[in-house]
Coordinates of C-alpha atoms and ligand atoms in Angstrom, one line a residue:
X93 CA -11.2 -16.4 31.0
X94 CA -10.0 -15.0 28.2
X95 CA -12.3 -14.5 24.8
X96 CA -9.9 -16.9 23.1
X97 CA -10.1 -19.0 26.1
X98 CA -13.9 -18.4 25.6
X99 CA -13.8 -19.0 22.0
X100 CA -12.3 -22.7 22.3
X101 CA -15.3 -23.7 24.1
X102 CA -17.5 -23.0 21.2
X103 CA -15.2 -23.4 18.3
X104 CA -15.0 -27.4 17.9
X105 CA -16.1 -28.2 14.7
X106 CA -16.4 -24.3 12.9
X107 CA -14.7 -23.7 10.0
X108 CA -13.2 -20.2 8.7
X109 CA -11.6 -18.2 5.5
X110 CA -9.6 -15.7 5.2
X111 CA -10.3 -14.0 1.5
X112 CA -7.3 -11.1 1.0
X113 CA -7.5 -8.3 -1.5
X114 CA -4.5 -6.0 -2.6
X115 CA -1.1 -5.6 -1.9
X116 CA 1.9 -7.9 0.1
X117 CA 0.7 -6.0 3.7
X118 CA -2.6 -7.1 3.8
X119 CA -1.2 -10.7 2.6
X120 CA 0.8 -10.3 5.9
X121 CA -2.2 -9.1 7.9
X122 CA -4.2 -11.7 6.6
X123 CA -1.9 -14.4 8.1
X124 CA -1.9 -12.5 11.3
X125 CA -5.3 -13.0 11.3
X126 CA -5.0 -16.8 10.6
X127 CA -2.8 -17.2 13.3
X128 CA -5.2 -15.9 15.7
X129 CA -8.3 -17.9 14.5
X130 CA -6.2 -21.1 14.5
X131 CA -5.4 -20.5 18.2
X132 CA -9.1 -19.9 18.9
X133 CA -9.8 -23.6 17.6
X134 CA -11.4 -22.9 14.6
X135 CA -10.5 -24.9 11.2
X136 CA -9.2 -23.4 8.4
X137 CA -11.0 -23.7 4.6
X138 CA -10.2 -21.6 1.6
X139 CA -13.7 -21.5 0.2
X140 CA -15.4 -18.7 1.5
X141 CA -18.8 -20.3 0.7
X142 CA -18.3 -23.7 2.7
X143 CA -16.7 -20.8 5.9
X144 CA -19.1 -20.6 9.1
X145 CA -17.0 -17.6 9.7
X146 CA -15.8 -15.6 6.5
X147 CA -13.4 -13.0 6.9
X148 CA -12.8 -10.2 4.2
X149 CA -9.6 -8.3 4.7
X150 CA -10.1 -5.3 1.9
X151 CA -8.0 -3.0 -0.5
X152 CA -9.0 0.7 -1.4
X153 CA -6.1 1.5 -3.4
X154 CA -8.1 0.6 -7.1
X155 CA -11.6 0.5 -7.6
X156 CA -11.4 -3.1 -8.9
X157 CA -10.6 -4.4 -5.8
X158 CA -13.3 -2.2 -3.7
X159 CA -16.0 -3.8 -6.4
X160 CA -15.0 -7.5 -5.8
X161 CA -15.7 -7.0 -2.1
X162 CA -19.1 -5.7 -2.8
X163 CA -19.7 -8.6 -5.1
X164 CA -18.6 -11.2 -2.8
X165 CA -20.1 -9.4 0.4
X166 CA -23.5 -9.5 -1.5
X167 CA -23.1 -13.4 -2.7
X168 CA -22.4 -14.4 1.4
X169 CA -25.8 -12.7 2.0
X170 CA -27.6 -16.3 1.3
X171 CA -25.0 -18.3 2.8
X172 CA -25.9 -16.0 6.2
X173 CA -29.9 -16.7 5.3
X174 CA -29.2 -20.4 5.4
X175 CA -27.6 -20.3 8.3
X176 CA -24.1 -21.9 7.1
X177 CA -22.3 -18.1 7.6
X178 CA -22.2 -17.9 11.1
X179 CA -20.2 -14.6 11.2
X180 CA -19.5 -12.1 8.2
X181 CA -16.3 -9.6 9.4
X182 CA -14.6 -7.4 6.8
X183 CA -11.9 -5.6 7.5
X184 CA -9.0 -3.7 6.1
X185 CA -8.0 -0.6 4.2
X186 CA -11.8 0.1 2.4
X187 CA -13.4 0.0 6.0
X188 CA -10.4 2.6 7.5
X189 CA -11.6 5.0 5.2
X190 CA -13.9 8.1 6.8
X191 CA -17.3 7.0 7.4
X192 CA -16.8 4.4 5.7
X193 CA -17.2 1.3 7.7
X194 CA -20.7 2.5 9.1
X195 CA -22.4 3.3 5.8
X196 CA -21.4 0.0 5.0
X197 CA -22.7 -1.8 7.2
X198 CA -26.3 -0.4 7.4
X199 CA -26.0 -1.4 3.3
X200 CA -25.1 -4.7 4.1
X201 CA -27.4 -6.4 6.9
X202 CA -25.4 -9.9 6.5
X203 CA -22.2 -7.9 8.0
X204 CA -21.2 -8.6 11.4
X205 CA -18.3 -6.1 12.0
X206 CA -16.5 -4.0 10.5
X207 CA -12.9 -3.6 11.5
X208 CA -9.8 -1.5 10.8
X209 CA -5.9 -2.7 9.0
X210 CA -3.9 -4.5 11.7
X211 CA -6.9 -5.3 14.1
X212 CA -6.5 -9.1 14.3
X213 CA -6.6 -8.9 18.2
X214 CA -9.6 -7.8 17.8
X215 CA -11.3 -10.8 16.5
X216 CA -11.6 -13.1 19.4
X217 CA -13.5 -10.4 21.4
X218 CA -15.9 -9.5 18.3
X219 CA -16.7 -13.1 16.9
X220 CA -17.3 -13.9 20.5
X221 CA -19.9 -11.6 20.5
X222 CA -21.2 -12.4 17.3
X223 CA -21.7 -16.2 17.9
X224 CA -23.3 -15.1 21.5
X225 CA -24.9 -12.3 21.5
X226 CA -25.6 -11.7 17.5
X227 CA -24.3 -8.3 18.5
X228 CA -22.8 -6.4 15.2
X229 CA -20.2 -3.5 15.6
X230 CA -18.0 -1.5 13.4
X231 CA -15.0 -0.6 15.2
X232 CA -12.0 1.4 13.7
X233 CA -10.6 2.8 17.0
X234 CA -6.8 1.2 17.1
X235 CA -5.8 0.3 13.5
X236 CA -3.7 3.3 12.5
X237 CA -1.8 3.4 16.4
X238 CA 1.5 1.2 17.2
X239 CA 2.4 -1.9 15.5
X240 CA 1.4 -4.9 17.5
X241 CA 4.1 -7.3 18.3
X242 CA 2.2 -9.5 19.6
X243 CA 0.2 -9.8 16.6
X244 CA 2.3 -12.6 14.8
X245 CA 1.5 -14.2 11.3
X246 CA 0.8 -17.5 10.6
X247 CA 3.8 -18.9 9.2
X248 CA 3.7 -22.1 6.6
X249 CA 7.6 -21.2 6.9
X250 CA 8.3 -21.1 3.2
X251 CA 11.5 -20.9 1.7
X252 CA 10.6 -17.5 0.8
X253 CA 8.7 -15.4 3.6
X254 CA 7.6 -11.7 4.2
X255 CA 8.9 -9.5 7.2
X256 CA 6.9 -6.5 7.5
X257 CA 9.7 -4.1 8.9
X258 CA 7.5 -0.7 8.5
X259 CA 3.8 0.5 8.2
X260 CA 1.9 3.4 7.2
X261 CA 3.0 6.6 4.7
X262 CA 4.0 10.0 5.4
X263 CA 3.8 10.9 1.6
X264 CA 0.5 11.9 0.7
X265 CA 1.1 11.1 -3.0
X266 CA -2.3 13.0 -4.3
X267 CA -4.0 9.9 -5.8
X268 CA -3.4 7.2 -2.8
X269 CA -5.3 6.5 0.0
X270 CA -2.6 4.7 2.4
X271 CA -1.9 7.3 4.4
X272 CA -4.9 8.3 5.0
X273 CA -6.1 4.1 6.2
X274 CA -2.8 2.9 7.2
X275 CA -1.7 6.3 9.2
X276 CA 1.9 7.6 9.8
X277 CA 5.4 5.7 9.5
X278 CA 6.0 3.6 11.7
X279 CA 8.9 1.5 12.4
X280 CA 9.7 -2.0 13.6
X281 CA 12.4 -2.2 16.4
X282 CA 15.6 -4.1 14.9
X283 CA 15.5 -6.6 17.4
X284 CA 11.7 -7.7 16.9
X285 CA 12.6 -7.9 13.1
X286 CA 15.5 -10.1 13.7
X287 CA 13.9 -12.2 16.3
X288 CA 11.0 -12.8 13.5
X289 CA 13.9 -13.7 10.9
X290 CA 16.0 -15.9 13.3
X291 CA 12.5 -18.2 14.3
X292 CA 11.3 -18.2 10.1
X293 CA 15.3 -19.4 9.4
X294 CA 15.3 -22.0 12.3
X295 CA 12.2 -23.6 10.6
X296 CA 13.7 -23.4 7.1
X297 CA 13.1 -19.9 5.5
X298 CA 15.9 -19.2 3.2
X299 CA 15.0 -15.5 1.6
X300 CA 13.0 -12.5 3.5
X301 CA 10.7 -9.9 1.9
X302 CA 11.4 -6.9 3.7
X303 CA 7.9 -5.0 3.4
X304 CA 7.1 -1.6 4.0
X305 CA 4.5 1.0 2.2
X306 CA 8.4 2.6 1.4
X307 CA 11.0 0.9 3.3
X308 CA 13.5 3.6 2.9
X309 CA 12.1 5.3 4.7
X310 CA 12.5 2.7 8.1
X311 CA 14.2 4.1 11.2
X312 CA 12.7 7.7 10.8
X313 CA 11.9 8.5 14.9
X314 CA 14.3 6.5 16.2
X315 CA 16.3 7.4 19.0
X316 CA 19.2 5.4 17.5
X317 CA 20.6 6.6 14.4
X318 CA 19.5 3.3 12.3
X319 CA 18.6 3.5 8.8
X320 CA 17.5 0.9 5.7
X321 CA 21.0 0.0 5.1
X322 CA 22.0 -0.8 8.3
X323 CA 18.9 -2.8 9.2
X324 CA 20.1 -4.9 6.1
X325 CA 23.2 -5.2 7.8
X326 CA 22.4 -5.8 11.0
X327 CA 20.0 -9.2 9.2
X328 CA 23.0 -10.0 7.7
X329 CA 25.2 -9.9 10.9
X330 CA 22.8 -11.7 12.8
X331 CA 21.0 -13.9 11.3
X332 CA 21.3 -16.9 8.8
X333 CA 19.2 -16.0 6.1
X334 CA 20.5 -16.3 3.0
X335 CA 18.7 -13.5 0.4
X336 CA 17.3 -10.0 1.0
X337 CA 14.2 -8.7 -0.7
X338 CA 12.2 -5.7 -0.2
X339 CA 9.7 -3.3 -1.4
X340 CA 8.3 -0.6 -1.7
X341 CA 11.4 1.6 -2.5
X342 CA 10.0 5.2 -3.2
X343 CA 12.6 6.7 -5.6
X344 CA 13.1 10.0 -3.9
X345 CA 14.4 8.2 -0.6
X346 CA 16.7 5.9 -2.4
X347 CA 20.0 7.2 -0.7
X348 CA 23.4 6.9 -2.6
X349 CA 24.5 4.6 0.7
X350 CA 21.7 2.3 0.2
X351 CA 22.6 1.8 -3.6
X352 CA 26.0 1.0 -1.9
X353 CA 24.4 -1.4 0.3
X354 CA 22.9 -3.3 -2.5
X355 CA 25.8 -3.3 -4.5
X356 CA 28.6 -4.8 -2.1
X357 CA 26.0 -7.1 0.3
X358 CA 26.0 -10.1 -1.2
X359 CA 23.0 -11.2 0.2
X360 CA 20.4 -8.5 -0.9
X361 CA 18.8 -9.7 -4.1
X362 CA 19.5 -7.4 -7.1
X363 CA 16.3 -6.5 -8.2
X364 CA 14.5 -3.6 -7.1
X365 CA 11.0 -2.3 -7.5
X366 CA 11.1 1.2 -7.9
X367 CA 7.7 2.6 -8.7
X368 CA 7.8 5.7 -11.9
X369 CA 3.9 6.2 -12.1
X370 CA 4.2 8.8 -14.5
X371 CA 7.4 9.6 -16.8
X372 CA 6.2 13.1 -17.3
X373 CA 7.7 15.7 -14.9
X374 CA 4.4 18.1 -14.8
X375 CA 2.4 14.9 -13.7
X376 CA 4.9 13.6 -11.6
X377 CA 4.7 16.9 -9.7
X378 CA 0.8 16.8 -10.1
X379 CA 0.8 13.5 -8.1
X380 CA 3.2 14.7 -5.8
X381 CA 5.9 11.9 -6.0
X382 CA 8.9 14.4 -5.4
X383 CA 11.1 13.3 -8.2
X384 CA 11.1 15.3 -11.8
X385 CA 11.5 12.2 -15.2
X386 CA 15.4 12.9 -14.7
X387 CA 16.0 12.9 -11.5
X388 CA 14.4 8.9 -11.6
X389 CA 16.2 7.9 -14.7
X390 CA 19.7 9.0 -13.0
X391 CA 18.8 7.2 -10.3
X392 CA 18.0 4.2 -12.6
X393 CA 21.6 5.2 -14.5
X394 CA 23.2 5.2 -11.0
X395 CA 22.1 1.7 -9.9
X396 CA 22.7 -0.3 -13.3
X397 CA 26.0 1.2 -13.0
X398 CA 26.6 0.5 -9.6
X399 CA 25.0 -3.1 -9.1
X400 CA 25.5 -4.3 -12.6
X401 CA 23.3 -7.2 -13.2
X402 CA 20.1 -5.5 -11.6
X403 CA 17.0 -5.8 -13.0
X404 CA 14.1 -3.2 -12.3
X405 CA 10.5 -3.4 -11.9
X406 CA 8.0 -0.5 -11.6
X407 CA 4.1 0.6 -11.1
X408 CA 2.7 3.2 -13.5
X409 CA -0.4 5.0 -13.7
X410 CA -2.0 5.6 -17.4
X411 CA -4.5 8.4 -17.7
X412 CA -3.7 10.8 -14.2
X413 CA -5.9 13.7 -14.2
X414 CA -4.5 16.1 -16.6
X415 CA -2.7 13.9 -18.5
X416 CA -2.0 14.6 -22.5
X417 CA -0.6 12.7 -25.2
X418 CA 2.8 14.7 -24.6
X419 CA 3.2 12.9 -20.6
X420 CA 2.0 9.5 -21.9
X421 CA 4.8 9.8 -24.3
X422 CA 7.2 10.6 -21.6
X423 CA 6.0 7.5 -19.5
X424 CA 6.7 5.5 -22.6
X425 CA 9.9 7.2 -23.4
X426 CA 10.9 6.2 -19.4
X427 CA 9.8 2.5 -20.2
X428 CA 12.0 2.5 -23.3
X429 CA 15.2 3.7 -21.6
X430 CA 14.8 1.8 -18.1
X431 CA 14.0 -1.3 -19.9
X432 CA 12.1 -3.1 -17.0
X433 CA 12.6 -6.8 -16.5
X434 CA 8.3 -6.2 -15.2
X435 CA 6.2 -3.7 -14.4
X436 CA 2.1 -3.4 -12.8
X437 CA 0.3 -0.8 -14.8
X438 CA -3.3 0.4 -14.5
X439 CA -5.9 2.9 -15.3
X440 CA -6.0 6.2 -12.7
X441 CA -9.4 5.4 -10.8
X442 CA -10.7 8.3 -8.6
X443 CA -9.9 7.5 -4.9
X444 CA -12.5 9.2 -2.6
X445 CA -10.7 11.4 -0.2
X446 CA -7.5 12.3 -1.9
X447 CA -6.8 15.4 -4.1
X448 CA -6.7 14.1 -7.0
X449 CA -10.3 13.1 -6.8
X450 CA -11.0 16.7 -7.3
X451 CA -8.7 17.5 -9.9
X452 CA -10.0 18.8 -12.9
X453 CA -9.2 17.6 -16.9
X454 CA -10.3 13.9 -15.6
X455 CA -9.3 11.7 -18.6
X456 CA -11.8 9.6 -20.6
X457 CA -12.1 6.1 -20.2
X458 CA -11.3 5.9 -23.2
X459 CA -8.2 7.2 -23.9
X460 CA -7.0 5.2 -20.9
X461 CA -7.7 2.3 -22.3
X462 CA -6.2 2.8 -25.4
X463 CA -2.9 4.4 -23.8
X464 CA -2.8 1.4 -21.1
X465 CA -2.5 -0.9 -24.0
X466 CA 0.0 0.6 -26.2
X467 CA 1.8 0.7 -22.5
X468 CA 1.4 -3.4 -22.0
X469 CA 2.6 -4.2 -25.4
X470 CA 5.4 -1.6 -24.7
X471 CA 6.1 -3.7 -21.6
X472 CA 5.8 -7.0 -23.0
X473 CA 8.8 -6.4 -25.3
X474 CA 11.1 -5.4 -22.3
X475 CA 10.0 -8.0 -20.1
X476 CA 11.0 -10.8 -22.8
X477 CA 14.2 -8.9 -23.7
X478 CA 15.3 -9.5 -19.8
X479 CA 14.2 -12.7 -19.6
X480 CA 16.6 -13.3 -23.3
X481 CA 19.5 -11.6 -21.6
X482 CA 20.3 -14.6 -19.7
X483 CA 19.7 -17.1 -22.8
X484 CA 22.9 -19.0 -22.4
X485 CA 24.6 -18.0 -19.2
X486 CA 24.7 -19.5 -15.8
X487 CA 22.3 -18.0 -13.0
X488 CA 22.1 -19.1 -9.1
X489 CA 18.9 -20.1 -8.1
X490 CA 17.2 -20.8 -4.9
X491 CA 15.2 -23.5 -4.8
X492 CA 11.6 -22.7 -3.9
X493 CA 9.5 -25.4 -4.7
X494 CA 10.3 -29.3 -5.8
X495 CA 6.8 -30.4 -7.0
X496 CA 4.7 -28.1 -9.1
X497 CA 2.3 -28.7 -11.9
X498 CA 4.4 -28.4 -15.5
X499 CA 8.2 -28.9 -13.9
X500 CA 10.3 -30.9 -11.4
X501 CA 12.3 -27.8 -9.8
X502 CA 11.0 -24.5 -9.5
X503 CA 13.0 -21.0 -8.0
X504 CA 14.4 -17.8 -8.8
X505 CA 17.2 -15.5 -9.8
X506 CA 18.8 -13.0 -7.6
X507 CA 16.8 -10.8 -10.2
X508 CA 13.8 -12.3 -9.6
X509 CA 13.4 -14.3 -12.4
X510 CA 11.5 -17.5 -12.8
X511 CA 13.8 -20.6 -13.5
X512 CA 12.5 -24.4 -14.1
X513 CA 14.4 -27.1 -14.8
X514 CA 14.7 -29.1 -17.9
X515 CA 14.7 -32.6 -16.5
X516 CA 14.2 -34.4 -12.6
X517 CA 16.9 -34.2 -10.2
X518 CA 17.3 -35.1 -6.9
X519 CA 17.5 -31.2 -5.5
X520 CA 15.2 -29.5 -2.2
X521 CA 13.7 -26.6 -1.6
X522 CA 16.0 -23.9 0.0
X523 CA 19.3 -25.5 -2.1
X524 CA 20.9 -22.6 -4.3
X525 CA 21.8 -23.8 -7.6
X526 CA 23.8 -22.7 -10.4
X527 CA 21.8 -23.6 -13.7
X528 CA 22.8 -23.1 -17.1
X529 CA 19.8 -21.6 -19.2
X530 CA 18.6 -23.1 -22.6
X531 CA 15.8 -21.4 -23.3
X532 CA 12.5 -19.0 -22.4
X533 CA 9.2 -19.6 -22.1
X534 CA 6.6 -17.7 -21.6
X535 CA 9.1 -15.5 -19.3
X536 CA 10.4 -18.5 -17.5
X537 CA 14.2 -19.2 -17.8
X538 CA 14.8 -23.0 -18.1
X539 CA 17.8 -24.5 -17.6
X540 CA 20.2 -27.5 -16.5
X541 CA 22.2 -27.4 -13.1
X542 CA 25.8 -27.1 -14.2
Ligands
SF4_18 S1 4.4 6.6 -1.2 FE1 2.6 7.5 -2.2 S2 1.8 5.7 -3.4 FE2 3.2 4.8 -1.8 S3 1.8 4.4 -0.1 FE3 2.7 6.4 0.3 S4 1.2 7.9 -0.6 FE4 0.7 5.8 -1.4

């Protein structure tokens, strides 16, 4: 018998949550993890208070997120003393860090295990042993090796779905952690990636995220010469999906052919996220991006021209170590001219582990602050000046969702725009409309189908 086998015995009537910090991966993870604790009988809840068993699948990439953990890890601890928490497993990037994982859990006596990114096969094993034996265990051992393909999400099939195509980061950009938690690059096989897209499509899917710490970077140690682009066109040979999405793109592996890709396949969305962090060449080169302010704003130059209607989005980091008034002004002078439909931007927090922890000329809180607001308002202008560009013209829109709170029809762009319709019609999810937009609100495009 198998411990899932084992774990249906003892499941009936157990609920569980799945509570998911940080970025699209560990969404993706997290629904791995569903899928497994759905096969093992348990019951699914959202509230991690009502949970017998509450899973916490972590992020270390801010210091925000690592602080929510603690708080919520410390708020189980009376659930656990009344005996309604069963099984307290947290898991993730902040647990794959060095020494980590240990350390926490001789802090935290109401943790059961501790395990690594990717390790959902481990669960049946270790919650069997927790609801057995009370036996507790941090183990790390696997979560940085070969991407399980047996490890499948739990799909809701949405129109919209991710596809994690790649994992892991060869970069070593000197204020991240992911390479250091998530390991090397590794690469999906095509036909694993197709088979995933083909089974989401059959059920209904429409669009693909393609994910990937930097998805340019897919195929590197292939013995077939496959690339990015020809992934993309191998989805769009063989499948029926009908948009492309992706991210992360890092801007020094954004090959001229791949700009060629986006332009002439129809079916890859034309948006692209296409994280600056810095528009100042010294810090650029301080973080160790490999790209100078110019090099990224031809690049920029290069895809407006070539895709036309494309709109960019971006991360940026305010206040790097070393940082003056002189490179915030550059990253503002890059906002300016790329004119980003959005963009995530946050304060530098020290990462434990990488290089930059140890820079000197750490900025003040302060100053942060201050230059993360100018940087939002700075934003805030661009973002509506996108969103007015298509005041009056005709968009295509796929469907997403028919019933939400404030309007009848909800979907997006190609750009990845937000568009709600004016008044009820008889539309579905996954139908690709072409709606004529009236007016903006609050960064929403809202229109009539034409
Ligand atoms: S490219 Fe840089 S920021 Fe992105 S995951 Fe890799 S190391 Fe981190």
């Amino acid at each position: 018998m198998n411990y899932i086998e084992k774990l249906i015995d003892i499941s009936e009537g157990l609920t569980y949550s799945v509570k998911t910090y940080g970025c699209q991966m560990n969404v993706n993870d997290s629904m791995k993890i569903m899928a497994v604790m759905n096969e093992c009988g348990f019951h699914y809840t959202e509230s991690v208070y009502e949970s017998n068993i509450a899973i916490i699948n972590t992020c270390c990439v801010r210091e925000n997120a690592e602080n929510k953990v603690h708080g919520l890890v410390g708020n189980i601890k009376k659930l656990k003393e009344s005996g309604r928490n069963k099984a307290l497993i947290v898991l993730g990037c902040m647990m794959q860090q060095e020494g980590y994982a240990e350390e926490f859990m001789s802090r935290y006596s109401q943790v059961d295990a501790a395990l690594g990114t990717s390790d959902s096969a481990k669960l049946p094993e270790t919650i069997y042993k927790i609801l057995t034996n009370s036996e507790r265990a941090a183990d790390l051992s696997s979560a940085t090796k070969e991407i399980d393909e047996n490890a499948r999400p739990f799909r809701h099939y949405r129109i919209s779905e991710f596809v994690t195509i790649m994992t892991g980061c060869n970069n070593f950009c000197t204020y991240c952690v992911v390479p250091y938690v998530r390991g090397r690059e590794r690469s999906r096989e095509p036909k694993d990636i197709i088979y995933e897209i083909n089974e989401l499509t059959a059920h209904g899917t429409r669009e693909i995220v393609l994910l990937g710490q930097n998805v340019n970077s897919y195929g590197k140690g292939f013995d077939e010469k496959l690339d990015f682009s020809d992934l993309i066109q191998k989805i769009s040979d063989e499948t029926d999906v009908k948009r492309i999405r992706y991210m992360t793109s890092h801007p020094k592996d954004l090959s001229p052919k791949l700009i060629d890709t986006i332009a002439e396949n129809p079916l890859v969305c034309k948006h692209i996220h296409l994280p600056v962090q810095s528009g100042s060449t010294k810090i650029l080169k301080q973080m160790n991006r490999g790209y100078t302010k110019d090099d990224y704003l031809k690049l920029c130059d290069n895809l407006k021209s070539k895709v036309g209607d494309i709109i960019l989005s971006t991360d940026i980091i305010v206040g790097f170590p070393g940082e003056t008034d002189e490179d915030f002004k550059d990253t503002l002078d890059v906002v300016s001219r790329v004119q980003y439909g959005s963009a995530f931007m946050f304060k530098y927090s020290i990462r434990t582990g990488t290089k930059a922890a140890s820079m000197a000329d750490q900025v003040d809180e302060d100053i942060k602050s201050d230059r993360l607001q100018q940087l939002l308002t700075l934003q805030e202008k661009y973002t509506k000046k996108t969103a007015e560009r298509y005041l009056d013209k005709t968009v295509e829109v796929l469907v997403e969702s028919t019933h939400t709170e404030h309007r009848n029809v909800v979907g997006k762009t190609s750009q990845n725009l937000s568009v709600a319709l004016e008044s009820e019609c008889q539309v579905q999810a996954g139908d690709l409309l072409n709606v004529k937009i009236n007016e903006i609100k609050t960064h929403t495009l809202i229109g009539k189908i034409i």
